[in-house]
mmCIF file with all atom_site columns, C-alpha atoms in Angstrom:
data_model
loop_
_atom_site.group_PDB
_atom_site.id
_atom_site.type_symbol
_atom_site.label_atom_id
_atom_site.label_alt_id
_atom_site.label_comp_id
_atom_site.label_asym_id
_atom_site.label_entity_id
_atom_site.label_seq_id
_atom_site.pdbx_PDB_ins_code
_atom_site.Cartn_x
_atom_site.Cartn_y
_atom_site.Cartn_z
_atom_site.occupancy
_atom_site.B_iso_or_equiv
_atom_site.pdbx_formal_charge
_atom_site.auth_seq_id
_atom_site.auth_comp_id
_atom_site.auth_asym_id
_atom_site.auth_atom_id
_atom_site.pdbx_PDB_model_num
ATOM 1   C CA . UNK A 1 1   ? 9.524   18.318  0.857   1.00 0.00 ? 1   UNK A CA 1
ATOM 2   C CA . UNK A 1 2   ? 11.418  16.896  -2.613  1.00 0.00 ? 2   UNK A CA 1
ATOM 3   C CA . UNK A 1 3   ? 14.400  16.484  -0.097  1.00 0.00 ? 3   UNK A CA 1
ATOM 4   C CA . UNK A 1 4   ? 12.434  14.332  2.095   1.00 0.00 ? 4   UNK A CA 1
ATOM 5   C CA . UNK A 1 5   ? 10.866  12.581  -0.533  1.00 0.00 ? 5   UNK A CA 1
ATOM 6   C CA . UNK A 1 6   ? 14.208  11.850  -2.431  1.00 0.00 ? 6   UNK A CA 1
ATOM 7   C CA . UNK A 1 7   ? 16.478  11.159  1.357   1.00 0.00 ? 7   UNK A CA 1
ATOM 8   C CA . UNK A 1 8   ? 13.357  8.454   2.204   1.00 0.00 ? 8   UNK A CA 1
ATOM 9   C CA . UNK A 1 9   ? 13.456  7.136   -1.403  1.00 0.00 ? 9   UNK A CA 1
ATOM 10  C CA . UNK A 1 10  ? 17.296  6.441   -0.996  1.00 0.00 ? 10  UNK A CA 1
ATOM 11  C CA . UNK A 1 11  ? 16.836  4.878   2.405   1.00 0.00 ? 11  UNK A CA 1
ATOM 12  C CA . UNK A 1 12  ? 14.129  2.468   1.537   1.00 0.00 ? 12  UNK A CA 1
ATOM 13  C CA . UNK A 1 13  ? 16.558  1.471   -1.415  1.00 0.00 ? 13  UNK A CA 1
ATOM 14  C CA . UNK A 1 14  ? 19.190  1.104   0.815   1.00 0.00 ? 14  UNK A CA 1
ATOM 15  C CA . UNK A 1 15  ? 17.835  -0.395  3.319   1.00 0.00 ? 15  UNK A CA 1
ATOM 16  C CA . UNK A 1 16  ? 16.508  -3.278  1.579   1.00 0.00 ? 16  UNK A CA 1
ATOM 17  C CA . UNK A 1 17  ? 12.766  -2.401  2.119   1.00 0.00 ? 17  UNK A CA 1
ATOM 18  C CA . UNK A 1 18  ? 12.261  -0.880  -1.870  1.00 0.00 ? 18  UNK A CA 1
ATOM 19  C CA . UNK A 1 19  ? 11.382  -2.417  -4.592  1.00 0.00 ? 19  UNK A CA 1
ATOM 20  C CA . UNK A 1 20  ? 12.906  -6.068  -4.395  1.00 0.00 ? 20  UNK A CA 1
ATOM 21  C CA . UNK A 1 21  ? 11.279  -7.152  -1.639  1.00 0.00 ? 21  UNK A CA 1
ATOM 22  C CA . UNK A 1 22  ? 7.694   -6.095  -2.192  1.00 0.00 ? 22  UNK A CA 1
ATOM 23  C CA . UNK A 1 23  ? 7.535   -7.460  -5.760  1.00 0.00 ? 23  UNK A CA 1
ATOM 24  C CA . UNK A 1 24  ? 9.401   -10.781 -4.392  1.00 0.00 ? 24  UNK A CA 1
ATOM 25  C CA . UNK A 1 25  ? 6.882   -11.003 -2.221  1.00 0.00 ? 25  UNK A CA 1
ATOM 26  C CA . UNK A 1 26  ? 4.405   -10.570 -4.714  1.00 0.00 ? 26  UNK A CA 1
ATOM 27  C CA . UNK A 1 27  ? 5.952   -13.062 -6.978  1.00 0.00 ? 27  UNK A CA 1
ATOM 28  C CA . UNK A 1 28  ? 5.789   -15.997 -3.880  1.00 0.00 ? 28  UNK A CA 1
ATOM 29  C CA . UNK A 1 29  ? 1.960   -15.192 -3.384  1.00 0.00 ? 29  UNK A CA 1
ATOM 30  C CA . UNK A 1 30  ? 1.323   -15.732 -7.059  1.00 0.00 ? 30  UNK A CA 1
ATOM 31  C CA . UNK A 1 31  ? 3.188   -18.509 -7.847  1.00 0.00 ? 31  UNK A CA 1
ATOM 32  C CA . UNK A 1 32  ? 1.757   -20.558 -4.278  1.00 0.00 ? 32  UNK A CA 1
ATOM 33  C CA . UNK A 1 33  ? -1.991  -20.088 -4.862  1.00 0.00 ? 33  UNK A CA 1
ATOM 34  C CA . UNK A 1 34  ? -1.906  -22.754 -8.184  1.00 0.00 ? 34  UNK A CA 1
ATOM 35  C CA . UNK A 1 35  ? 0.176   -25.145 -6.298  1.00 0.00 ? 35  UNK A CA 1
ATOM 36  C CA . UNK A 1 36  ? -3.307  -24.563 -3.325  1.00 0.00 ? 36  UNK A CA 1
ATOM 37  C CA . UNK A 1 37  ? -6.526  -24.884 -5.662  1.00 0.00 ? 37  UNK A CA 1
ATOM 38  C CA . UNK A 1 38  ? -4.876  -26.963 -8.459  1.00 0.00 ? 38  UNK A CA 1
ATOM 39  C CA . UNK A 1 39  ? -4.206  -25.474 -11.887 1.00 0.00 ? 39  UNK A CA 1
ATOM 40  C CA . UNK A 1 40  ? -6.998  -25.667 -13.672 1.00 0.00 ? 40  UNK A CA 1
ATOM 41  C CA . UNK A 1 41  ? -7.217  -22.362 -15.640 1.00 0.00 ? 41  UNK A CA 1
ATOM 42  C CA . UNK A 1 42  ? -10.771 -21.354 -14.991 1.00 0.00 ? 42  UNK A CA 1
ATOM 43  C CA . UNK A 1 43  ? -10.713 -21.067 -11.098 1.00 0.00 ? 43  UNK A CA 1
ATOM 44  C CA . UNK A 1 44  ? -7.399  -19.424 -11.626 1.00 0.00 ? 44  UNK A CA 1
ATOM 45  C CA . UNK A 1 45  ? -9.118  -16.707 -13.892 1.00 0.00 ? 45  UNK A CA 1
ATOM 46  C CA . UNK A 1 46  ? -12.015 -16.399 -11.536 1.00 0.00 ? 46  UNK A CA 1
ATOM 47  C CA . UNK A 1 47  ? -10.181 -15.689 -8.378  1.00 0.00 ? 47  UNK A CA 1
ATOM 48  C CA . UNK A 1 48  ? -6.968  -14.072 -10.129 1.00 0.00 ? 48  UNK A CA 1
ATOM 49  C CA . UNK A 1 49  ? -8.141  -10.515 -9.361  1.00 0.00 ? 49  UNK A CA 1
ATOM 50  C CA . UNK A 1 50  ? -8.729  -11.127 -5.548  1.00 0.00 ? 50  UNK A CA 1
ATOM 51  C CA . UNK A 1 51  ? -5.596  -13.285 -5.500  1.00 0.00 ? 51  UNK A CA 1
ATOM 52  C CA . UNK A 1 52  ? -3.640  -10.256 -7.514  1.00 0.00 ? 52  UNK A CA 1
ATOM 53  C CA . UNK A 1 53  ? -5.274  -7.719  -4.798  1.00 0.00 ? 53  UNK A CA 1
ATOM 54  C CA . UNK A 1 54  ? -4.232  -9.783  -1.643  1.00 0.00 ? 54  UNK A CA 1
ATOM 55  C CA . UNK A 1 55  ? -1.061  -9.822  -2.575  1.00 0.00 ? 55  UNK A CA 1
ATOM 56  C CA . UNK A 1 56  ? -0.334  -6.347  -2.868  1.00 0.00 ? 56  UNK A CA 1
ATOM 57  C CA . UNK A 1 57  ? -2.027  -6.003  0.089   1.00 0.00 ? 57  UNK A CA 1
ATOM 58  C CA . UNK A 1 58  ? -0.115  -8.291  2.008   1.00 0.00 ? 58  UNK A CA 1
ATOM 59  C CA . UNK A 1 59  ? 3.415   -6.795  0.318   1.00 0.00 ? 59  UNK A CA 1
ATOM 60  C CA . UNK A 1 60  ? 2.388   -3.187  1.276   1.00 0.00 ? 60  UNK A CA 1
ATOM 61  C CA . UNK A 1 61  ? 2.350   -4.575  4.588   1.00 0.00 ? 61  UNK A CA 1
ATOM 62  C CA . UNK A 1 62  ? 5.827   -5.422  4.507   1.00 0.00 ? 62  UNK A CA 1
ATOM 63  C CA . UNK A 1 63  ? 7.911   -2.043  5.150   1.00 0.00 ? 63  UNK A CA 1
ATOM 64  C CA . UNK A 1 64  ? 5.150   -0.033  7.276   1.00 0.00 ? 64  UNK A CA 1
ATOM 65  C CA . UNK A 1 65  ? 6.474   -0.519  10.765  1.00 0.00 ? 65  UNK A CA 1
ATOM 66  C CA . UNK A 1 66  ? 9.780   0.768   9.067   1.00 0.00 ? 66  UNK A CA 1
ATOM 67  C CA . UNK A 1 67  ? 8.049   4.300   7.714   1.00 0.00 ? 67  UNK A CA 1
ATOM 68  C CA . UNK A 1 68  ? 9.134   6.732   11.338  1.00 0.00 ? 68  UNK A CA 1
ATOM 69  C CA . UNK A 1 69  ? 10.954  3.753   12.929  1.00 0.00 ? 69  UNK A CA 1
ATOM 70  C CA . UNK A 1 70  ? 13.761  4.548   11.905  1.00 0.00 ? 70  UNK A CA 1
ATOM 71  C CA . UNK A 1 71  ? 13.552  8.197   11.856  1.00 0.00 ? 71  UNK A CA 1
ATOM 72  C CA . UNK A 1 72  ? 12.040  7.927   15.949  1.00 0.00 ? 72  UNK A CA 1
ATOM 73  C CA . UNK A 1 73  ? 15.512  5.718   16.255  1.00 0.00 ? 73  UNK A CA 1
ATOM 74  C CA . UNK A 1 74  ? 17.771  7.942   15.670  1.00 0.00 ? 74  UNK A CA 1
ATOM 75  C CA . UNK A 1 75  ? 15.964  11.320  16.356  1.00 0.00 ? 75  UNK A CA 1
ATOM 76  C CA . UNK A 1 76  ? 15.597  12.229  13.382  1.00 0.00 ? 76  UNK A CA 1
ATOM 77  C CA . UNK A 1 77  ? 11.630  12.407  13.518  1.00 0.00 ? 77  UNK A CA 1
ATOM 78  C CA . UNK A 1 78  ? 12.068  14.809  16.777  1.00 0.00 ? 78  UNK A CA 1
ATOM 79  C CA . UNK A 1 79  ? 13.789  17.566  14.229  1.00 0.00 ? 79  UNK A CA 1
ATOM 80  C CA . UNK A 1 80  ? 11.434  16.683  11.570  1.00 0.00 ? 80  UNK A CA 1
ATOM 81  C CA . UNK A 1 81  ? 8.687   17.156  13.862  1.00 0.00 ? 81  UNK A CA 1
ATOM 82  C CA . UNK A 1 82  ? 9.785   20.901  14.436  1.00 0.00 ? 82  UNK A CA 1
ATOM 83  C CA . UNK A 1 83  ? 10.867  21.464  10.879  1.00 0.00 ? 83  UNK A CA 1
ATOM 84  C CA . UNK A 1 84  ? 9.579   24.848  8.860   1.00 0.00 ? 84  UNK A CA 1
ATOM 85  C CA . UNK A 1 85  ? 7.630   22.530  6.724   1.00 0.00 ? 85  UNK A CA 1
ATOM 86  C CA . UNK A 1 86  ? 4.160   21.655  8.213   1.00 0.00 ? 86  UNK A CA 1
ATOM 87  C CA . UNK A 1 87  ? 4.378   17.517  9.917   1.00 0.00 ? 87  UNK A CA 1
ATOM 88  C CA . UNK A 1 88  ? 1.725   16.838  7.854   1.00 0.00 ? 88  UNK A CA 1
ATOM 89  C CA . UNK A 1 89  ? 3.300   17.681  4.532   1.00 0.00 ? 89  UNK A CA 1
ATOM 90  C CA . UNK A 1 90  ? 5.960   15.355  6.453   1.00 0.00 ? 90  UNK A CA 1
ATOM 91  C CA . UNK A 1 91  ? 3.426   12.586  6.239   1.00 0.00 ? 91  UNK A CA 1
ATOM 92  C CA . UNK A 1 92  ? 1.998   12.710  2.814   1.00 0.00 ? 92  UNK A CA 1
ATOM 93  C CA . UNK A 1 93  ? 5.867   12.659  1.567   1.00 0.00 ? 93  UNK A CA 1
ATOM 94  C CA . UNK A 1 94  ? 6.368   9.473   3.504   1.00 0.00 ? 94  UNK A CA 1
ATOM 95  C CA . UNK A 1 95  ? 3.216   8.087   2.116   1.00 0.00 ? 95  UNK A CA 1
ATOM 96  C CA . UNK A 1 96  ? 4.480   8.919   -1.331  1.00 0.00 ? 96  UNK A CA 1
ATOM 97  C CA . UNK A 1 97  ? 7.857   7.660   -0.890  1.00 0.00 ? 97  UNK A CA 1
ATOM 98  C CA . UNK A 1 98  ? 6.147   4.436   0.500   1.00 0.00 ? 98  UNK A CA 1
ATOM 99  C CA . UNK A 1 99  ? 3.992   4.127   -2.618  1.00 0.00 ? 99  UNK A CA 1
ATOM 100 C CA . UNK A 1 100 ? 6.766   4.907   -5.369  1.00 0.00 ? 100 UNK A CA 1
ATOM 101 C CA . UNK A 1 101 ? 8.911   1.452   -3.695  1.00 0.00 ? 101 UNK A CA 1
ATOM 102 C CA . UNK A 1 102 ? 5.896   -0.700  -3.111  1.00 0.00 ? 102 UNK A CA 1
ATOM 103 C CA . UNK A 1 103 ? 2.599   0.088   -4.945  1.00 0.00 ? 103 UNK A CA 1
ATOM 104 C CA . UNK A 1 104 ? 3.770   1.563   -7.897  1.00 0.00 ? 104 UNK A CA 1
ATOM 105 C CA . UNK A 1 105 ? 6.143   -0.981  -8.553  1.00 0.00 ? 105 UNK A CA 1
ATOM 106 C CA . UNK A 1 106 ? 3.556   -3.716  -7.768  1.00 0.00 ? 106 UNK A CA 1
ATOM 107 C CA . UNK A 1 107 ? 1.204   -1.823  -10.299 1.00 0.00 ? 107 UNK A CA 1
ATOM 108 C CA . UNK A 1 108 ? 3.697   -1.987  -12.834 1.00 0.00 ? 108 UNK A CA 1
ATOM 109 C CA . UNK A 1 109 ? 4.192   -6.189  -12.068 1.00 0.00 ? 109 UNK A CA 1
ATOM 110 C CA . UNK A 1 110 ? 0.198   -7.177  -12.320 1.00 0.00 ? 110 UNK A CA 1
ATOM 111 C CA . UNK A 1 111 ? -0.290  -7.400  -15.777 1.00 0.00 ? 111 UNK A CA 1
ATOM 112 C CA . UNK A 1 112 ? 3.256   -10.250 -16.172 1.00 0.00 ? 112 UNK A CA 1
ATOM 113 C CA . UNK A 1 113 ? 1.823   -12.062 -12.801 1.00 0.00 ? 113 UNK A CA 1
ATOM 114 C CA . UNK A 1 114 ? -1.446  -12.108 -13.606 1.00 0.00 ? 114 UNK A CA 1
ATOM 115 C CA . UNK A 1 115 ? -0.595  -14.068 -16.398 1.00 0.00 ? 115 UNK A CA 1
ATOM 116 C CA . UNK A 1 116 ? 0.857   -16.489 -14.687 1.00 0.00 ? 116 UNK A CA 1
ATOM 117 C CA . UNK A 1 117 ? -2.687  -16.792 -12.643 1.00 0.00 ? 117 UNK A CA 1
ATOM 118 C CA . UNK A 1 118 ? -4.531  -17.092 -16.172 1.00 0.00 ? 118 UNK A CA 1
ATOM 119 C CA . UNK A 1 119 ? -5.978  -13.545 -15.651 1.00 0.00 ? 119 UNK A CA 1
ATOM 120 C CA . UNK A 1 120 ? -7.964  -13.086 -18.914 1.00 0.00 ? 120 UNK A CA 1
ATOM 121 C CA . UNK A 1 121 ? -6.099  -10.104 -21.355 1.00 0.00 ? 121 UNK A CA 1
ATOM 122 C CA . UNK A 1 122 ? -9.673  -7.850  -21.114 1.00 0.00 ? 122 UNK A CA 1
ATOM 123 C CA . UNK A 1 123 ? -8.747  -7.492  -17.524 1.00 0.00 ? 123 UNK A CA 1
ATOM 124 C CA . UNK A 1 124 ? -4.914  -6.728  -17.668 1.00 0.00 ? 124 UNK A CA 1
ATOM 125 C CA . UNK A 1 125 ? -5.784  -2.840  -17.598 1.00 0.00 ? 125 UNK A CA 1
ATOM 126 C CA . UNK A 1 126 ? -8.166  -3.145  -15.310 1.00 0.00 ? 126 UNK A CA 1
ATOM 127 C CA . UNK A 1 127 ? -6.250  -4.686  -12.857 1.00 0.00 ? 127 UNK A CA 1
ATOM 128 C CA . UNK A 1 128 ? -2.940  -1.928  -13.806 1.00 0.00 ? 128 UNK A CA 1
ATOM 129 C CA . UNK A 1 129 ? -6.232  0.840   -12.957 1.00 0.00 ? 129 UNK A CA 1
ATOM 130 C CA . UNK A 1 130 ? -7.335  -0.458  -10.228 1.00 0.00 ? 130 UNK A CA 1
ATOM 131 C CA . UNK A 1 131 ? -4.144  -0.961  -8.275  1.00 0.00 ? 131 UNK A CA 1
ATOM 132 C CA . UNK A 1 132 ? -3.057  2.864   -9.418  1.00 0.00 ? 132 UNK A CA 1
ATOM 133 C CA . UNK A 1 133 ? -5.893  3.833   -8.322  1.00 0.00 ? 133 UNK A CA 1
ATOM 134 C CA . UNK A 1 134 ? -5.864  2.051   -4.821  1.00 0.00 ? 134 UNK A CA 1
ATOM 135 C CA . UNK A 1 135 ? -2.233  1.257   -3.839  1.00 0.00 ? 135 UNK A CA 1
ATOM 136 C CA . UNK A 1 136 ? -2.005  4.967   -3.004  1.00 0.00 ? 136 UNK A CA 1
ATOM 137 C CA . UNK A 1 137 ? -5.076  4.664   -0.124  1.00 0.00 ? 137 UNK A CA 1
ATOM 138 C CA . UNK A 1 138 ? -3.082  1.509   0.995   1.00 0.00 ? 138 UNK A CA 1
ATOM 139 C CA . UNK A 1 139 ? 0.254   3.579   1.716   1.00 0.00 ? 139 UNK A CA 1
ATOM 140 C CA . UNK A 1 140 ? -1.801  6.520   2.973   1.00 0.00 ? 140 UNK A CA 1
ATOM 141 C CA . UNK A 1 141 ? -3.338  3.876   5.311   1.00 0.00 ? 141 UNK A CA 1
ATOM 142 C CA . UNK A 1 142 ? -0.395  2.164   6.102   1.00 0.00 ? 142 UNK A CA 1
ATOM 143 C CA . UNK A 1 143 ? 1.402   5.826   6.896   1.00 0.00 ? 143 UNK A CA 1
ATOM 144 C CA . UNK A 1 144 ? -1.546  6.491   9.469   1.00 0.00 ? 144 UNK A CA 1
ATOM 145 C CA . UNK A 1 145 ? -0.981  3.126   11.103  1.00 0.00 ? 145 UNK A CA 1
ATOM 146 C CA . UNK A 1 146 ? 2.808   3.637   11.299  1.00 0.00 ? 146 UNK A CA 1
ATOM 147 C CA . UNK A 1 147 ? 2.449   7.032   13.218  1.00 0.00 ? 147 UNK A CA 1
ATOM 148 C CA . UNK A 1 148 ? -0.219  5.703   16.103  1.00 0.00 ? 148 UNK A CA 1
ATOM 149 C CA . UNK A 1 149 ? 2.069   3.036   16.738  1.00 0.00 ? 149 UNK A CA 1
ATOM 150 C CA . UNK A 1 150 ? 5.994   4.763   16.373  1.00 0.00 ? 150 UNK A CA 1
ATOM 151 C CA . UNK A 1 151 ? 7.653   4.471   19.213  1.00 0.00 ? 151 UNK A CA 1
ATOM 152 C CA . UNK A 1 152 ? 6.483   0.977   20.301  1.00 0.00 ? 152 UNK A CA 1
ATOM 153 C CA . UNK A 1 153 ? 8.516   -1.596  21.230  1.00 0.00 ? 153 UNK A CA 1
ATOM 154 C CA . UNK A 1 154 ? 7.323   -4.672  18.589  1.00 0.00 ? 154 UNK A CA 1
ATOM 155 C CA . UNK A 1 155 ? 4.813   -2.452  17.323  1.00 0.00 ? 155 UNK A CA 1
ATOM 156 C CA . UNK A 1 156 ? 4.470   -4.371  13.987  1.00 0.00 ? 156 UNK A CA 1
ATOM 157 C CA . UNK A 1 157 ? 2.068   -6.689  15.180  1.00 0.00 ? 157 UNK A CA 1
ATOM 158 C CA . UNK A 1 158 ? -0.392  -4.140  16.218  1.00 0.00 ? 158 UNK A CA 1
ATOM 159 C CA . UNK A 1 159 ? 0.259   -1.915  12.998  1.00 0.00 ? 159 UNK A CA 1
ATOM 160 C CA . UNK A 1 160 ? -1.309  -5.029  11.091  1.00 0.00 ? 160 UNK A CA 1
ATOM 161 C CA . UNK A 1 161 ? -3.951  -5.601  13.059  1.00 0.00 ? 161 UNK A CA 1
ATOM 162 C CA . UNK A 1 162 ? -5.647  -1.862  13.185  1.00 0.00 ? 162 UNK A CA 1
ATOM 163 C CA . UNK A 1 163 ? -4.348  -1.305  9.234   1.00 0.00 ? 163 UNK A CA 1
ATOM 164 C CA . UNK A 1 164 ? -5.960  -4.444  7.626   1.00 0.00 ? 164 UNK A CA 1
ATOM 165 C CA . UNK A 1 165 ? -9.541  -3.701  8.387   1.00 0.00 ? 165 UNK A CA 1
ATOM 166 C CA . UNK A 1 166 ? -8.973  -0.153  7.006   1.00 0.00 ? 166 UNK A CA 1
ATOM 167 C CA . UNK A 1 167 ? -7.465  -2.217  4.067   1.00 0.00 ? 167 UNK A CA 1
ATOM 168 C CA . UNK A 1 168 ? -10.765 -4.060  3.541   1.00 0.00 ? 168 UNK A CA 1
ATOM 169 C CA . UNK A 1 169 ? -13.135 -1.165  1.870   1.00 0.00 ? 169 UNK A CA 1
ATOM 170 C CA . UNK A 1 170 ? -10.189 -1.054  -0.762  1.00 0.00 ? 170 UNK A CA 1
ATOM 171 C CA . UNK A 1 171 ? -9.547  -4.276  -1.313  1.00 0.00 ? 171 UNK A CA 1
ATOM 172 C CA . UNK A 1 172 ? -12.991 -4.676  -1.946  1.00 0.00 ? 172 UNK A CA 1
ATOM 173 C CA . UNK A 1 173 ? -13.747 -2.060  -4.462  1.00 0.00 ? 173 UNK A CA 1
ATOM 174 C CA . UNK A 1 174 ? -10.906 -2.759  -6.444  1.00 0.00 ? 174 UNK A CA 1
ATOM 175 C CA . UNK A 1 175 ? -11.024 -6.324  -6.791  1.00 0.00 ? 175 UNK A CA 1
ATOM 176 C CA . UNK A 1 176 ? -14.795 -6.005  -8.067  1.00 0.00 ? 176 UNK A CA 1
ATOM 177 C CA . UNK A 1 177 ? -13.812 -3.079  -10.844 1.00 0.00 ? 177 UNK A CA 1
ATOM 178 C CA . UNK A 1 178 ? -11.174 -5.851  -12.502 1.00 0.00 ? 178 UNK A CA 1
ATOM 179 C CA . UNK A 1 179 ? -14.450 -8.334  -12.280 1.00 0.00 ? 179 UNK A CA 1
ATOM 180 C CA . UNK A 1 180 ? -16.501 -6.383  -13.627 1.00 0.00 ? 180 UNK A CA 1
ATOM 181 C CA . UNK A 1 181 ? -14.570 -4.340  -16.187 1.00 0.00 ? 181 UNK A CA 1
ATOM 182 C CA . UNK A 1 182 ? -13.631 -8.486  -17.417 1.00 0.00 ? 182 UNK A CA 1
ATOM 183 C CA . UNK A 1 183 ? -16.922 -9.191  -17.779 1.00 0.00 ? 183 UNK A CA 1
ATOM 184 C CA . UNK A 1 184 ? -17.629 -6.174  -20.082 1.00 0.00 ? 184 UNK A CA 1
ATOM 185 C CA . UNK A 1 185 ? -20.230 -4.915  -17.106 1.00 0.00 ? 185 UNK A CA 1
ATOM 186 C CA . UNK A 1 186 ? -20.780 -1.342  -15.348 1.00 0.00 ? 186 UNK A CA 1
ATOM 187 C CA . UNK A 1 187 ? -17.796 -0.394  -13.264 1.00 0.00 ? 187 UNK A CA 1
ATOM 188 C CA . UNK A 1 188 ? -18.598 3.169   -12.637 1.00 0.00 ? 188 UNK A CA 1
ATOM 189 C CA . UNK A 1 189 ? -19.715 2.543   -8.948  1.00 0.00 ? 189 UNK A CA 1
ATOM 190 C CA . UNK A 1 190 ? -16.371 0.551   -7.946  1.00 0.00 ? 190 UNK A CA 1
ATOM 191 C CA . UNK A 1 191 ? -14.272 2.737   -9.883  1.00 0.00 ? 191 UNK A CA 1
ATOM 192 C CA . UNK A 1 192 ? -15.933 5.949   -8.254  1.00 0.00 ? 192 UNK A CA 1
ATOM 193 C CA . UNK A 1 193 ? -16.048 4.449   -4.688  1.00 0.00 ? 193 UNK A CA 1
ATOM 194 C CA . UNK A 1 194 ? -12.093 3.673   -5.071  1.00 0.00 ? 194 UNK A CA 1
ATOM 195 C CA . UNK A 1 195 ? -11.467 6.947   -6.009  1.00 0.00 ? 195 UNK A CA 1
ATOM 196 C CA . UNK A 1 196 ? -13.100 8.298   -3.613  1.00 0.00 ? 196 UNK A CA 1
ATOM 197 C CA . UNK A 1 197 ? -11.822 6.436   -0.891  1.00 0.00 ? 197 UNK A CA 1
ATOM 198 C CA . UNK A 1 198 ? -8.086  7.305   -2.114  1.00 0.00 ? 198 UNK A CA 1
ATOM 199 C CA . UNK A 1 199 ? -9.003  11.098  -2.367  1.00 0.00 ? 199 UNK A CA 1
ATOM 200 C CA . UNK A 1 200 ? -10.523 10.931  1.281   1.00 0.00 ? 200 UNK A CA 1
ATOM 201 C CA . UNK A 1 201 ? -7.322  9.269   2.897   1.00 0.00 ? 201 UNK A CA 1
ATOM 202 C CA . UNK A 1 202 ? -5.345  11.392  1.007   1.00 0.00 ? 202 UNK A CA 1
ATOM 203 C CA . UNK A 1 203 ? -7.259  14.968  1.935   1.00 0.00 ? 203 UNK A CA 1
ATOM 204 C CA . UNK A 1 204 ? -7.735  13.443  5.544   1.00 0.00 ? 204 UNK A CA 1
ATOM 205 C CA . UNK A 1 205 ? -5.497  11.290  7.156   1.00 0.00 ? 205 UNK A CA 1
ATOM 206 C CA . UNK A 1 206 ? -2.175  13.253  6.815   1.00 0.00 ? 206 UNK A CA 1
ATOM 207 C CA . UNK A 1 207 ? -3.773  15.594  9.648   1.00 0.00 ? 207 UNK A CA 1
ATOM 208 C CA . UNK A 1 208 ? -4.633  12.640  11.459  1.00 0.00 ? 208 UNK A CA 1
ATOM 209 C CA . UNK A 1 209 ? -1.431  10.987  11.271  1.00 0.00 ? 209 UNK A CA 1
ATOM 210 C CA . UNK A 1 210 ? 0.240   14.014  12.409  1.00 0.00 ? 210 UNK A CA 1
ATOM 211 C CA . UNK A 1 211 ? -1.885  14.362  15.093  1.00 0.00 ? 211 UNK A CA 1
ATOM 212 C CA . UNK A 1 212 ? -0.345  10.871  16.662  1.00 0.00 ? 212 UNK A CA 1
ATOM 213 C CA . UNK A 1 213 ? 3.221   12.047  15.727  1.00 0.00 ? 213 UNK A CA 1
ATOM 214 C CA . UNK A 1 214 ? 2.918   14.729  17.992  1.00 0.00 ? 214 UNK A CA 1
ATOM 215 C CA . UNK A 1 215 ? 0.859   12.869  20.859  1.00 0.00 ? 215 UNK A CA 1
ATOM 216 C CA . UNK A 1 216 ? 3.840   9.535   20.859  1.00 0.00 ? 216 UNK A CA 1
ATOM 217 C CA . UNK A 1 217 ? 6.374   12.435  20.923  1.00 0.00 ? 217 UNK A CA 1
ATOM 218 C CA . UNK A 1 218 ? 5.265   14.188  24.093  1.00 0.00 ? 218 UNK A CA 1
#
């Protein structure tokens, strides 16, 4: 499973779908919002957690529909599929190899581009929590959608439209625990409920996902 991990970490690098282009994105979605409600720094610090959220959102969407594609291309999901290792350990390493080049990475990035969105200093480490703390439901999430829909021909439009409603419950939670945790107010319900719903996608949906895998190669 380190093998897989490490061969789908080297792919994503390789193929141009790692790091670069997730935090790129990132940087565009940033940098357009003040140039859409003007730059005065009080809206910007009111709506910078949301903003900072969406974006990551949005740039986790980027590789999904490349997460089996590639593997189902060139058969290389077939002998994974009937590997000693269990499919679903399969999944959760392609989940984790999705969030180590995309939500890690945008993790890392909030605290610099939230500066550039006036995000007030109080909520730099809130916003670093909150996106460890949810980026790895949105990969998990992402992983799920990727396996219902492998094997389609232009599958990435319908990957984005069943994953972002599943994206909504996090994006929800996690822009509300920056909010509050700013505004020096109680965040233990977000921060539980965005724990929880990482732990539950985690402990669930690799079985789920799995599931599919086997169905779409039948």
């Amino acid at each position: 499973m380190i093998a897989l991990l490490l061969r789908d970490l080297n792919l994503a690098v390789r193929a141009g779908g790692g790091f670069g282009l997730a935090l790129a994105f990132f940087l565009i979605v940033v940098v357009l919002v003040p140039f859409g409600v003007g730059p005065d720094s009080a809206i910007l610090s009111a709506i910078a957690p949301g903003i900072l959220w969406v974006g990551a959102l949005l740039a986790c969407l980027l590789s999904l529909d490349r997460i089996f594609a590639l593997d189902h291309e060139d058969g290389s999901l077939d002998l994974l599929a009937t590997a000693p290792i269990p499919l679903e350990g399969v999944v959760a390493m392609k989940a984790a190899a999705h969030w180590v080049t995309t939500g890690l990475p945008l993790t890392l990035a909030a605290p610099g581009l939230g500066m550039l969105l006036s995000l007030e200093s109080d909520a730099f480490g809130w916003q670093m929590l909150s996106l460890a703390l949810g980026t790895p439901a949105l990969s998990m999430i992402g992983t799920f959608g990727a396996a219902l829909t492998v094997g389609l021909k232009r599958g990435g439009l319908l990957l984005s439209l069943l994953v972002l409603p599943l994206y909504v419950p996090t994006l929800i939670f996690g822009a509300e625990l920056v909010a509050r945790g700013a505004d020096g107010m109680a965040t233990a319900t977000p921060l539980m409920m965005l724990a929880a719903i990482t732990l539950a996608t985690v402990a669930l949906l690799p079985f789920a996902a799995a599931a599919a895998i086997r169905i779409n190669l039948r």
